[in-house]
Amino acid sequence: MWRITAYGLGIARERFDYRFNPRRGHSLKLDASVGRKRTTTAVIGEEVPSPTVRSLQYELEGQAVAHLPIKRRSTLRFAAQGGWMINDNLYRNELYRIGGLKTLRGADEASIYASAFAIATLEYRFVYEENANFFAFIDQGWWEDAARAQLLTDAPRGFGLGTTFETKAGLFGLTYALGQQFGNPIGLRGGKVHFGFTSLF
């Protein structure tokens, strides 16, 4: 079992011409925390108390996005995001869960456990209406899992096409992506379809 008491600080900045479907602008978000962690190997029913290990745990997360307009209807989207946990006693249920629509397209949703990760995105968007676009993208990632007995790491990638369009309820997104992990061949049978929804409230 483990318990952590952490204190953190975060900053955020957003400057887009239109936040739901931007053509120009940027955003930045950064969060940092430090906490005191108590870890014990106690087993329910044991009468003898187990020793408690105390340690400091550090965590850093960030995301940066920039849109550069191309003529009247197109934009290039550059994005980078990442996270890093530092502690010699990490557990699987506290790791980052990456993969899927908001992190690494072409991978199953939240299928990758990572103690540290970084993902870079390049995306071309054709904006044909105020709340609608077509896009093509590539996501390049890196991650490691330091909670294992032996360190595991990979540099997966995903690429594909998608569209976002307006409905009465909000913005609906549909993405088709192919992905590659651990150097395995890319196959059409392994394609993933990601769905997303954004409320306009």
Short mmCIF file of C-alpha atoms in Angstrom, two decimals:
data_model
loop_
_atom_site.label_atom_id
_atom_site.label_comp_id
_atom_site.label_asym_id
_atom_site.label_seq_id
_atom_site.Cartn_x
_atom_site.Cartn_y
_atom_site.Cartn_z
CA MET A 1 0.00 0.00 0.00
CA TRP A 2 1.09 3.56 -0.50
CA ARG A 3 -0.09 7.02 0.42
CA ILE A 4 1.21 10.36 -0.79
CA THR A 5 0.70 13.93 0.35
CA ALA A 6 1.74 16.30 -2.42
CA TYR A 7 1.89 20.02 -3.06
CA GLY A 8 2.00 21.49 -6.53
CA LEU A 9 2.08 24.58 -8.68
CA GLY A 10 0.63 25.06 -12.14
CA ILE A 11 0.60 27.72 -14.84
CA ALA A 12 -1.56 27.96 -17.95
CA ARG A 13 -1.77 30.38 -20.86
CA GLU A 14 -4.03 30.30 -23.92
CA ARG A 15 -4.12 32.70 -26.87
CA PHE A 16 -6.14 31.35 -29.81
CA ASP A 17 -8.15 33.27 -32.39
CA TYR A 18 -11.01 30.76 -31.77
CA ARG A 19 -10.51 28.08 -29.13
CA PHE A 20 -12.81 25.40 -30.62
CA ASN A 21 -11.26 25.42 -34.11
CA PRO A 22 -8.20 27.69 -34.13
CA ARG A 23 -6.11 28.76 -37.10
CA ARG A 24 -3.57 30.80 -35.19
CA GLY A 25 -2.36 31.14 -31.62
CA HIS A 26 -0.76 29.10 -28.88
CA SER A 27 -1.31 27.56 -25.46
CA LEU A 28 0.95 26.41 -22.65
CA LYS A 29 0.24 24.38 -19.53
CA LEU A 30 2.74 23.28 -16.90
CA ASP A 31 2.20 21.50 -13.57
CA ALA A 32 4.83 20.51 -11.02
CA SER A 33 4.44 18.81 -7.65
CA VAL A 34 6.45 17.27 -4.85
CA GLY A 35 5.09 14.92 -2.25
CA ARG A 36 6.01 12.77 0.71
CA LYS A 37 5.18 9.14 0.02
CA ARG A 38 4.64 6.39 2.58
CA THR A 39 4.93 2.82 1.32
CA THR A 40 4.22 -0.35 3.27
CA THR A 41 4.01 -4.05 2.42
CA ALA A 42 1.26 -4.66 4.98
CA VAL A 43 -1.06 -7.60 4.30
CA ILE A 44 -4.64 -7.66 5.59
CA GLY A 45 -4.89 -10.01 8.57
CA GLU A 46 -1.22 -9.80 9.55
CA GLU A 47 -0.63 -9.01 13.21
CA VAL A 48 3.03 -8.04 12.83
CA PRO A 49 3.33 -4.46 11.50
CA SER A 50 5.29 -4.09 8.29
CA PRO A 51 8.06 -1.51 7.97
CA THR A 52 7.12 1.77 6.33
CA VAL A 53 9.35 3.32 3.67
CA ARG A 54 9.23 7.10 3.35
CA SER A 55 10.41 8.87 0.22
CA LEU A 56 9.97 12.04 -1.81
CA GLN A 57 8.16 11.86 -5.14
CA TYR A 58 8.46 14.52 -7.83
CA GLU A 59 6.15 14.95 -10.81
CA LEU A 60 6.23 17.26 -13.81
CA GLU A 61 3.63 17.50 -16.59
CA GLY A 62 3.40 19.90 -19.51
CA GLN A 63 1.72 20.61 -22.82
CA ALA A 64 2.41 23.20 -25.51
CA VAL A 65 0.38 23.83 -28.68
CA ALA A 66 0.92 26.27 -31.56
CA HIS A 67 -1.17 26.95 -34.68
CA LEU A 68 0.39 28.64 -37.70
CA PRO A 69 -2.09 29.80 -40.39
CA ILE A 70 -1.58 28.90 -44.04
CA LYS A 71 -3.52 31.23 -46.34
CA ARG A 72 -7.23 31.56 -45.49
CA ARG A 73 -8.44 28.06 -44.63
CA SER A 74 -5.48 25.99 -43.47
CA THR A 75 -3.32 25.74 -40.39
CA LEU A 76 -0.37 23.73 -39.14
CA ARG A 77 -0.69 22.47 -35.58
CA PHE A 78 2.45 21.72 -33.58
CA ALA A 79 2.04 20.10 -30.17
CA ALA A 80 4.23 18.59 -27.48
CA GLN A 81 3.19 16.96 -24.23
CA GLY A 82 4.92 14.94 -21.58
CA GLY A 83 5.12 13.82 -17.99
CA TRP A 84 7.77 12.55 -15.60
CA MET A 85 7.48 10.81 -12.22
CA ILE A 86 10.59 10.50 -10.07
CA ASN A 87 10.66 7.98 -7.22
CA ASP A 88 12.40 4.66 -6.63
CA ASN A 89 9.11 3.15 -5.39
CA LEU A 90 6.57 3.54 -8.19
CA TYR A 91 3.47 1.38 -8.57
CA ARG A 92 1.52 0.43 -11.66
CA ASN A 93 -1.74 2.00 -10.48
CA GLU A 94 -0.18 5.47 -10.15
CA LEU A 95 1.53 5.61 -13.56
CA TYR A 96 0.44 7.72 -16.51
CA ARG A 97 -2.00 6.01 -18.89
CA ILE A 98 -1.31 7.07 -22.47
CA GLY A 99 -2.62 6.03 -25.85
CA GLY A 100 -5.75 7.07 -27.71
CA LEU A 101 -7.37 10.25 -28.95
CA LYS A 102 -5.79 12.83 -26.63
CA THR A 103 -2.27 11.43 -26.43
CA LEU A 104 -1.07 8.85 -28.96
CA ARG A 105 -3.50 8.12 -31.77
CA GLY A 106 -3.14 4.69 -33.33
CA ALA A 107 -2.82 3.04 -29.89
CA ASP A 108 -5.63 1.67 -27.75
CA GLU A 109 -7.11 4.12 -25.26
CA ALA A 110 -5.04 4.36 -22.05
CA SER A 111 -3.29 1.08 -22.90
CA ILE A 112 0.29 2.15 -22.11
CA TYR A 113 1.56 2.50 -18.54
CA ALA A 114 4.42 4.97 -18.25
CA SER A 115 6.44 6.64 -15.52
CA ALA A 116 7.75 9.12 -18.09
CA PHE A 117 6.58 10.01 -21.59
CA ALA A 118 6.91 12.58 -24.35
CA ILE A 119 4.75 12.97 -27.47
CA ALA A 120 5.28 15.34 -30.41
CA THR A 121 2.51 16.02 -32.94
CA LEU A 122 2.47 17.58 -36.40
CA GLU A 123 -0.98 18.11 -37.90
CA TYR A 124 -2.29 19.82 -41.03
CA ARG A 125 -5.87 21.11 -40.82
CA PHE A 126 -8.16 22.38 -43.55
CA VAL A 127 -10.79 24.58 -41.88
CA TYR A 128 -13.85 24.58 -44.13
CA GLU A 129 -16.36 25.97 -41.61
CA GLU A 130 -16.13 27.82 -38.30
CA ASN A 131 -16.56 24.57 -36.35
CA ALA A 132 -15.44 21.98 -38.90
CA ASN A 133 -12.17 20.73 -40.37
CA PHE A 134 -10.35 17.88 -42.05
CA PHE A 135 -6.88 16.93 -40.81
CA ALA A 136 -3.88 14.67 -41.36
CA PHE A 137 -1.42 14.02 -38.56
CA ILE A 138 1.57 12.16 -37.21
CA ASP A 139 2.24 11.52 -33.50
CA GLN A 140 5.72 10.46 -32.39
CA GLY A 141 6.07 9.26 -28.84
CA TRP A 142 8.54 7.94 -26.31
CA TRP A 143 7.85 6.36 -22.94
CA GLU A 144 9.39 4.28 -20.19
CA ASP A 145 8.01 2.24 -17.31
CA ALA A 146 10.33 2.40 -14.30
CA ALA A 147 7.85 0.59 -12.03
CA ARG A 148 8.82 -2.77 -13.53
CA ALA A 149 11.60 -4.94 -12.17
CA GLN A 150 13.37 -4.34 -15.49
CA LEU A 151 13.01 -0.97 -17.23
CA LEU A 152 10.74 -1.08 -20.30
CA THR A 153 10.82 1.62 -22.97
CA ASP A 154 9.48 2.22 -26.49
CA ALA A 155 9.17 4.93 -29.14
CA PRO A 156 5.72 4.37 -30.72
CA ARG A 157 4.20 6.42 -33.51
CA GLY A 158 0.79 6.96 -35.02
CA PHE A 159 -0.49 8.65 -38.16
CA GLY A 160 -3.77 9.04 -39.97
CA LEU A 161 -6.70 11.20 -41.04
CA GLY A 162 -9.72 12.67 -39.37
CA THR A 163 -12.49 15.21 -39.33
CA THR A 164 -14.32 17.40 -36.85
CA PHE A 165 -17.82 18.74 -37.56
CA GLU A 166 -20.61 20.50 -35.72
CA THR A 167 -23.79 18.83 -34.51
CA LYS A 168 -26.69 20.21 -32.47
CA ALA A 169 -25.10 18.81 -29.32
CA GLY A 170 -21.55 20.04 -29.97
CA LEU A 171 -18.44 19.16 -31.96
CA PHE A 172 -18.00 15.53 -33.01
CA GLY A 173 -14.60 14.18 -34.01
CA LEU A 174 -13.74 11.04 -35.97
CA THR A 175 -10.15 9.85 -36.46
CA TYR A 176 -8.67 6.83 -38.24
CA ALA A 177 -5.10 6.05 -37.25
CA LEU A 178 -2.42 3.45 -37.82
CA GLY A 179 0.15 2.85 -35.11
CA GLN A 180 3.46 1.15 -34.53
CA GLN A 181 4.85 -0.13 -31.22
CA PHE A 182 8.07 -1.99 -30.38
CA GLY A 183 9.13 -1.88 -34.03
CA ASN A 184 6.33 -4.17 -35.19
CA PRO A 185 5.16 -3.85 -38.82
CA ILE A 186 2.35 -1.40 -39.56
CA GLY A 187 -0.74 -3.17 -40.87
CA LEU A 188 -4.13 -1.91 -42.01
CA ARG A 189 -5.81 -4.53 -39.83
CA GLY A 190 -4.36 -2.80 -36.79
CA GLY A 191 -6.01 0.55 -37.57
CA LYS A 192 -7.83 2.33 -34.75
CA VAL A 193 -10.94 4.51 -34.92
CA HIS A 194 -11.11 7.24 -32.27
CA PHE A 195 -14.23 9.22 -31.43
CA GLY A 196 -14.35 12.54 -29.60
CA PHE A 197 -16.94 15.07 -28.50
CA THR A 198 -16.61 18.69 -27.37
CA SER A 199 -19.45 20.73 -25.90
CA LEU A 200 -19.77 24.31 -27.16
CA PHE A 201 -21.03 25.67 -23.83
#
